[in-house]
Amino acid sequence: MTQDGKGIVTIEGEKYFLSNVIEGEEVLVEMITRGRKRFVNLLEVKEANAFRVESPCEISANCGGCQLQHLSYAGQLHFKQSKVNALLSEYGEVSPIIGMENPTHYRNKVHSTFSLGFKSKIISGIFEEESHNVVSVKDCLIQDERANAIIETIRKLMPSFKMMPYDEDAEKGFLRHVLIRTGHVSGEVMVVLVVVSPMFPEKNHFVKALTEAHPEIKTIVQNVNPKKTSMVLGDKEVVLFGKGFIEDTLCDTVFRISSKSFYQVNPIQTEILYNKAIEMADLRDKEVVLDAYSGIGTISLIASRKANHVVGIELNNDAVRDAISNAKRNNIKNARFYNGDAGDFMRDVAKEGEHLDVVFMDPPRSGSDERFLNALVTLSPKKVVYISCNPLSLARDLKVLVAGGYKVEEIQPVDMFPGTWHVETVVKLQRRNP
Ligand code: SAH
């Protein structure tokens, strides 16, 4: 199987990648030739892998949101474990992946696109993979159930408000997307209505109807996106109801979530992941800690309670602003946040010969870069805790750190995204010669 959960089928020496096919299965496929291009479609599974189940989701074959619903949860974990083992076991033993107790309805951020379907019926769902067709999604298995219900209510309210979904080709209609964010601990819900124009006819009545049906909604934001773009959110926002943000608690720390802020999508597993990362750092109140790629300051603020002080570095200025306000909100005074490139920042810190005890790093999918890793090796903190959402770039970066004098002490995969091919891994590295 490929990294992203597709089966590899080899015919006459040529490799084809097929969704919904598991390693070791015997399958019947048809080959279609169009000009010089050849495609392969799955017709039948002749001999199934022991992990195969009938997908519990009706639309998983078209939707593209999940890639592994045709595997039992044990099978999904096995797939993820094997993937991490294959890439990382040369650095040390990989611990058994931490799965979810109940691997459904975990996503706290739900995005739904609105469109007109067959016989002009309003549908809401997600864009089909690599296309502009909206696949109707009603009871998504991985989304928060409250969000599913709110989207359903909006769809039912629309006709009585004569609110039409936006049609990009005809440039007609009003509602493009609905974004819902839910607080796992707080129970607060934010609804973002992404519409094409700032004029919102009957907005007060609409807000009233929606909040009466769902008292858990604490805030509603109108986001205006008039552009022809695949970006969901536009620049301009008007708060229609409530404060414009919600709050949630993660590892005893309160975080403010607004329409655009980055926040991990699986709060239950995030807490497990962060607790593991903090445990690996073994903080004893006296350390100087750097949190690189710090986002809205989650790891920094959680670590600050057990360290002397923490410095966060993050490229996105909005996230830095959120981090600073999150520090204030939690009355945390020993965390500072800087806006900039983590590699540049590390190089400056290295040049000034400053001392660091522990570095947390949580880079984007592409991983870290040479500048950052070289500066890290120069600074040589005692411990590095690397959190990664991509074992491929993690393996590449570990190679540099191991060559630079670090020993991998623990490798812990965590399943943050059941149903999908993604896997998160946290690694503890210790400097060899203290
Ligand atoms: N640690 C945070 C966020 C991790 S996501 C959390 O768990 O919530 C990765 C973050 O890296 C994003 O916020 C992204 O904006 C930031 N980023 C990407 N490239 C960067 C760079 N070159 N320097 C600093 N931050 C960067």
XYZ file of C-alpha atoms and ligand atoms in Angstrom:
460
model
C 0.000 0.000 0.000
C 1.088 3.573 -0.555
C 1.664 6.119 2.220
C -1.788 7.551 1.596
C -3.595 4.242 1.900
C -4.022 3.213 -1.724
C -3.406 -0.292 -2.992
C -0.618 -0.756 -5.530
C -1.644 -2.989 -8.413
C 1.054 -4.048 -10.856
C 0.014 -5.048 -14.384
C 2.606 -5.833 -17.024
C 5.273 -4.127 -14.965
C 3.236 -0.916 -14.709
C 2.096 0.345 -11.268
C -1.437 1.610 -10.665
C -2.737 3.145 -7.443
C -6.213 2.110 -6.413
C -8.379 3.371 -3.565
C -10.296 0.799 -1.579
C -7.754 -1.980 -2.106
C -5.801 -3.493 0.801
C -2.387 -5.100 0.763
C -2.420 -8.800 -0.179
C -5.945 -8.832 -1.617
C -6.852 -10.501 -4.852
C -8.948 -8.127 -6.909
C -10.536 -7.986 -10.322
C -9.901 -4.707 -12.122
C -10.751 -3.299 -15.510
C -8.284 -1.316 -17.510
C -9.423 1.656 -19.554
C -7.198 3.122 -22.225
C -7.732 6.710 -23.343
C -5.124 7.798 -25.830
C -1.819 7.146 -24.154
C -3.313 7.143 -20.677
C -4.414 4.040 -18.865
C -6.712 3.880 -15.861
C -7.579 0.978 -13.627
C -10.955 0.582 -11.888
C -11.795 -1.837 -9.131
C -14.572 -4.268 -10.111
C -14.528 -6.879 -7.397
C -12.588 -8.025 -4.368
C -11.989 -11.755 -4.925
C -10.026 -12.503 -1.798
C -10.354 -9.992 1.021
C -7.750 -8.978 3.564
C -8.754 -10.049 7.113
C -9.074 -6.374 8.087
C -11.620 -5.593 5.354
C -15.047 -4.420 6.512
C -17.956 -2.995 4.615
C -17.419 0.756 4.876
C -19.706 2.120 7.631
C -20.025 5.270 5.510
C -22.227 5.312 2.403
C -20.186 7.872 0.549
C -16.601 7.104 1.560
C -15.776 5.886 -1.948
C -16.534 9.335 -3.479
C -15.976 11.776 -0.685
C -12.200 11.738 -0.319
C -12.305 12.824 3.340
C -11.559 9.323 4.636
C -9.412 6.765 2.847
C -9.477 3.829 5.251
C -13.141 3.231 6.083
C -12.940 -0.146 4.339
C -10.543 -1.294 7.076
C -11.645 -2.213 10.605
C -10.227 0.175 13.206
C -7.703 -2.502 14.214
C -6.752 -2.696 10.525
C -6.342 1.069 10.279
C -4.043 1.066 13.307
C -2.085 -1.841 11.851
C -1.632 0.091 8.587
C -0.414 3.196 10.423
C 1.888 1.222 12.703
C 3.487 -0.576 9.743
C 3.974 2.713 7.954
C 5.762 4.309 10.932
C 7.769 1.110 11.577
C 8.950 0.994 7.977
C 10.185 4.578 8.068
C 11.472 4.914 11.611
C 12.508 1.577 13.091
C 16.100 2.122 11.951
C 16.244 4.827 14.667
C 14.821 2.735 17.498
C 11.888 0.671 18.601
C 8.513 2.135 17.652
C 5.970 1.931 20.507
C 2.491 0.594 19.742
C 0.301 3.334 18.270
C -2.154 4.961 20.667
C -5.572 4.615 19.056
C -8.875 6.226 20.010
C -11.231 4.495 22.359
C -14.152 5.578 20.215
C -12.802 6.510 16.795
C -15.882 8.395 15.541
C -17.232 11.968 15.559
C -13.934 13.408 16.744
C -13.490 16.354 14.368
C -14.117 19.668 16.132
C -13.834 21.654 12.904
C -16.370 20.905 10.227
C -16.561 22.464 6.830
C -19.516 22.059 4.508
C -19.964 23.434 1.008
C -23.453 24.340 -0.203
C -24.678 23.688 -3.711
C -27.729 22.910 -5.810
C -28.165 19.254 -6.541
C -30.589 17.193 -8.597
C -33.949 18.976 -9.194
C -32.536 22.125 -7.581
C -32.490 20.573 -4.150
C -30.099 22.269 -1.736
C -27.271 19.949 -0.798
C -24.361 20.392 1.556
C -21.215 18.381 1.788
C -17.716 18.349 0.461
C -16.102 18.703 -2.932
C -15.480 15.353 -4.561
C -11.767 14.565 -4.815
C -10.148 16.591 -7.625
C -13.474 17.976 -8.859
C -16.016 20.716 -8.333
C -18.995 18.468 -7.638
C -20.383 18.591 -4.156
C -20.990 15.197 -2.581
C -23.904 15.394 -0.182
C -22.779 14.587 3.365
C -25.460 14.055 5.999
C -24.219 11.981 8.899
C -20.474 12.220 8.632
C -18.860 9.571 10.821
C -15.857 11.603 11.850
C -17.432 15.023 12.363
C -18.850 16.322 15.617
C -22.505 15.293 15.728
C -23.634 18.726 16.878
C -22.073 20.191 13.742
C -23.847 17.645 11.536
C -27.171 18.645 13.116
C -26.546 22.393 12.706
C -25.669 22.003 9.034
C -28.885 20.059 8.537
C -30.887 22.837 10.226
C -29.273 25.501 8.018
C -30.140 23.491 4.927
C -33.762 23.223 6.074
C -34.007 26.917 7.011
C -32.659 28.189 3.696
C -35.808 27.880 1.517
C -37.979 29.872 3.944
C -35.386 32.658 3.906
C -35.057 32.376 0.118
C -31.372 31.853 0.706
C -29.693 30.156 -2.245
C -26.400 28.309 -2.329
C -23.779 30.153 -4.344
C -23.172 28.905 -7.867
C -19.648 29.851 -8.872
C -20.137 29.427 -12.628
C -23.396 31.383 -12.819
C -22.171 33.808 -10.128
C -25.562 33.602 -8.466
C -26.754 32.784 -4.983
C -25.485 33.657 -1.522
C -24.257 30.913 0.828
C -20.949 29.291 -0.120
C -19.796 27.353 2.928
C -20.555 26.793 6.562
C -17.726 26.280 9.011
C -18.484 24.970 12.467
C -16.043 24.754 15.350
C -16.920 23.087 18.601
C -15.291 23.188 22.012
C -14.897 19.656 23.322
C -14.689 20.634 26.989
C -16.601 23.932 26.915
C -19.429 22.650 24.707
C -19.395 26.043 22.935
C -20.140 26.146 19.225
C -19.156 28.725 16.591
C -20.896 28.953 13.219
C -19.205 30.798 10.360
C -21.462 31.541 7.389
C -19.268 32.117 4.358
C -21.308 34.190 1.927
C -20.624 36.013 -1.280
C -21.701 39.534 -0.324
C -21.797 41.755 2.768
C -25.551 42.290 2.291
C -27.368 39.695 4.377
C -31.141 40.014 3.967
C -33.131 39.120 7.090
C -29.977 38.299 8.989
C -31.486 38.920 12.416
C -34.350 36.525 11.757
C -31.973 33.920 10.402
C -29.715 34.205 13.451
C -32.731 33.971 15.754
C -34.087 30.865 14.032
C -30.692 29.153 14.090
C -29.846 29.928 17.712
C -33.326 28.946 18.865
C -32.930 25.565 17.214
C -29.400 25.184 18.646
C -28.847 26.980 21.959
C -25.310 25.529 22.057
C -24.316 28.072 19.402
C -22.390 30.772 21.262
C -21.354 32.865 18.294
C -22.183 33.347 14.600
C -19.807 35.057 12.199
C -20.544 36.250 8.663
C -17.465 35.828 6.506
C -17.558 37.534 3.121
C -15.774 35.760 0.291
C -16.650 37.275 -3.116
C -13.631 35.806 -4.928
C -13.464 33.025 -7.464
C -11.267 30.817 -5.365
C -10.984 27.434 -3.731
C -10.043 29.165 -0.466
C -12.953 28.809 1.942
C -12.651 31.973 3.991
C -12.586 35.546 2.735
C -10.885 38.483 4.485
C -13.886 40.436 5.740
C -15.867 39.321 8.767
C -18.863 40.608 10.699
C -19.915 39.131 14.021
C -23.664 38.513 13.841
C -24.116 36.978 17.268
C -21.982 36.512 20.394
C -18.312 37.426 20.767
C -16.863 36.169 17.492
C -14.857 33.403 19.153
C -15.284 30.379 21.394
C -13.016 28.954 24.061
C -11.942 25.432 24.827
C -9.701 23.760 27.378
C -6.758 21.552 26.514
C -4.428 20.137 29.189
C -5.915 22.515 31.804
C -5.223 25.528 29.604
C -7.918 27.676 27.984
C -7.565 28.539 24.299
C -9.461 31.086 22.290
C -10.587 29.824 18.888
C -11.695 32.236 16.179
C -12.789 31.471 12.624
C -9.254 31.483 11.268
C -7.114 30.212 14.115
C -5.310 26.938 13.817
C -6.428 24.433 16.423
C -5.849 20.686 16.403
C -8.960 18.954 15.046
C -9.065 15.979 17.429
C -9.134 17.353 20.985
C -9.164 13.957 22.722
C -6.045 12.638 20.996
C -4.330 16.040 21.062
C -4.410 15.951 24.842
C -2.831 12.485 24.759
C -0.206 13.634 22.247
C 0.740 16.773 24.166
C 0.859 14.974 27.503
C 3.224 12.468 25.913
C 5.406 15.268 24.508
C 5.559 17.009 27.898
C 6.394 13.713 29.617
C 9.231 13.143 27.127
C 10.661 16.585 27.907
C 10.815 15.678 31.624
C 10.609 19.330 32.717
C 11.567 20.289 36.287
C 10.691 23.983 36.571
C 14.169 25.282 35.716
C 14.549 24.709 31.988
C 14.757 27.215 29.178
C 12.429 25.861 26.499
C 11.991 26.728 22.836
C 8.738 25.817 21.102
C 9.372 26.004 17.355
C 6.427 26.212 14.935
C 4.377 27.207 17.966
C 1.040 28.062 16.273
C -1.372 29.579 18.794
C 0.995 28.630 21.608
C -0.558 25.346 22.719
C 2.624 23.439 23.525
C 4.409 26.557 24.850
C 1.674 27.383 27.325
C 1.227 23.831 28.536
C 5.020 23.437 28.956
C 5.395 26.839 30.644
C 3.787 25.493 33.820
C 6.719 23.111 34.289
C 9.609 25.190 32.931
C 11.574 28.299 33.887
C 10.477 30.019 30.703
C 9.356 29.246 27.177
C 9.965 31.034 23.896
C 7.659 30.313 20.958
C 8.527 31.050 17.325
C 5.883 31.018 14.612
C 5.646 32.287 11.019
C 1.977 33.225 10.976
C 1.434 36.553 12.711
C -2.257 35.963 13.476
C -1.306 32.769 15.300
C 1.346 34.686 17.274
C -1.298 37.221 18.295
C -3.572 34.375 19.430
C -0.686 32.851 21.387
C -0.028 36.134 23.216
C -3.695 36.545 24.109
C -3.902 32.903 25.185
C -0.969 33.497 27.552
C -2.813 36.476 29.072
C -6.083 34.563 29.271
C -4.332 31.885 31.368
C -2.311 34.356 33.410
C 0.936 32.808 32.159
C 3.877 35.194 32.449
C 6.863 33.036 31.542
C 6.092 32.536 27.850
C 7.120 34.900 25.043
C 6.202 34.612 21.375
C 8.023 35.802 18.297
C 6.893 36.094 14.717
C 9.319 34.800 12.106
C 10.901 31.844 10.387
C 11.952 29.173 12.860
C 15.202 28.504 10.943
C 16.244 32.181 10.964
C 15.343 32.470 14.620
C 17.362 29.411 15.574
C 20.348 30.674 13.619
C 20.225 33.991 15.500
C 19.930 32.205 18.825
C 22.890 29.997 17.873
C 24.968 33.041 16.823
C 24.342 34.739 20.131
C 25.489 31.598 21.891
C 22.348 31.406 23.998
C 21.560 28.393 26.085
C 18.503 26.157 25.586
C 17.621 23.053 27.579
C 14.704 21.630 25.643
C 13.376 22.227 22.138
C 9.890 21.199 21.084
C 9.379 21.232 17.341
C 6.080 20.704 15.534
C 6.695 21.657 11.896
C 4.171 21.478 9.023
C 3.920 18.399 6.759
C 7.017 19.295 4.799
C 9.062 18.996 7.981
C 11.850 21.261 9.129
C 14.719 22.615 7.024
C 18.495 22.474 7.000
C 18.896 25.926 8.505
C 16.799 24.994 11.495
C 18.321 21.554 11.985
C 21.907 22.811 11.674
C 21.287 25.581 14.176
C 19.660 23.054 16.481
C 22.725 20.826 16.326
C 24.963 23.863 17.017
C 22.888 24.896 20.024
C 22.718 21.268 21.148
C 19.956 21.365 23.765
C 19.878 18.295 25.995
C 16.509 17.201 24.715
C 14.520 17.603 21.541
C 10.893 16.538 21.310
C 9.809 16.306 17.685
C 6.081 16.181 16.922
C 5.312 15.295 13.341
C 2.257 14.775 11.170
C 4.348 13.209 8.400
C 6.630 10.241 9.119
C 8.392 10.744 5.760
C 9.755 14.195 6.539
C 10.281 13.102 10.150
C 12.565 10.252 9.015
C 14.520 12.659 6.811
C 14.999 15.166 9.658
C 15.882 12.482 12.225
C 18.754 11.427 10.012
C 20.261 14.918 10.316
C 19.762 15.066 14.070
C 21.203 11.604 14.655
C 24.248 12.497 12.521
C 24.515 15.694 14.580
C 24.900 13.844 17.891
C 21.399 12.918 19.023
C 20.072 9.556 20.089
C 16.444 8.614 19.525
C 15.038 7.424 22.853
C 11.358 6.963 22.167
C 9.074 6.885 19.125
C 5.345 7.124 19.826
C 2.739 7.161 17.045
C -0.697 8.547 17.960
C -3.826 8.180 15.843
C -5.182 11.698 15.606
C -7.245 11.117 12.460
C -9.156 7.805 12.474
C -10.659 6.867 9.106
C -7.937 8.723 7.226
C -4.395 7.708 6.273
C -2.769 10.354 8.469
C -0.655 9.485 11.465
C 1.014 11.689 14.053
C 4.294 10.699 15.735
C 6.169 12.143 18.685
C 9.865 11.375 19.112
C 12.169 11.981 22.061
C 15.800 12.744 21.234
C 18.592 13.068 23.759
C 22.015 14.630 23.174
C 24.702 11.930 23.175
C 27.530 13.754 24.994
C 26.094 16.001 27.631
N 2.440 23.532 17.619
C 1.213 24.092 17.154
C 1.107 24.302 15.639
C 1.743 23.279 14.753
S 1.290 23.443 13.059
C 0.038 23.286 17.659
O 0.172 22.110 17.979
O -1.058 23.830 17.735
C 2.750 24.042 12.311
C 2.926 25.535 12.458
O 4.159 25.890 11.841
C 1.871 26.380 11.779
O 1.306 27.238 12.735
C 2.646 27.185 10.709
O 2.161 28.495 10.548
C 4.038 27.193 11.292
N 5.150 27.364 10.335
C 5.262 26.899 9.072
N 6.470 27.183 8.555
C 7.161 27.845 9.514
C 8.470 28.403 9.597
N 9.311 28.328 8.563
N 8.844 28.992 10.735
C 8.000 29.081 11.805
N 6.744 28.565 11.783
C 6.323 27.965 10.660
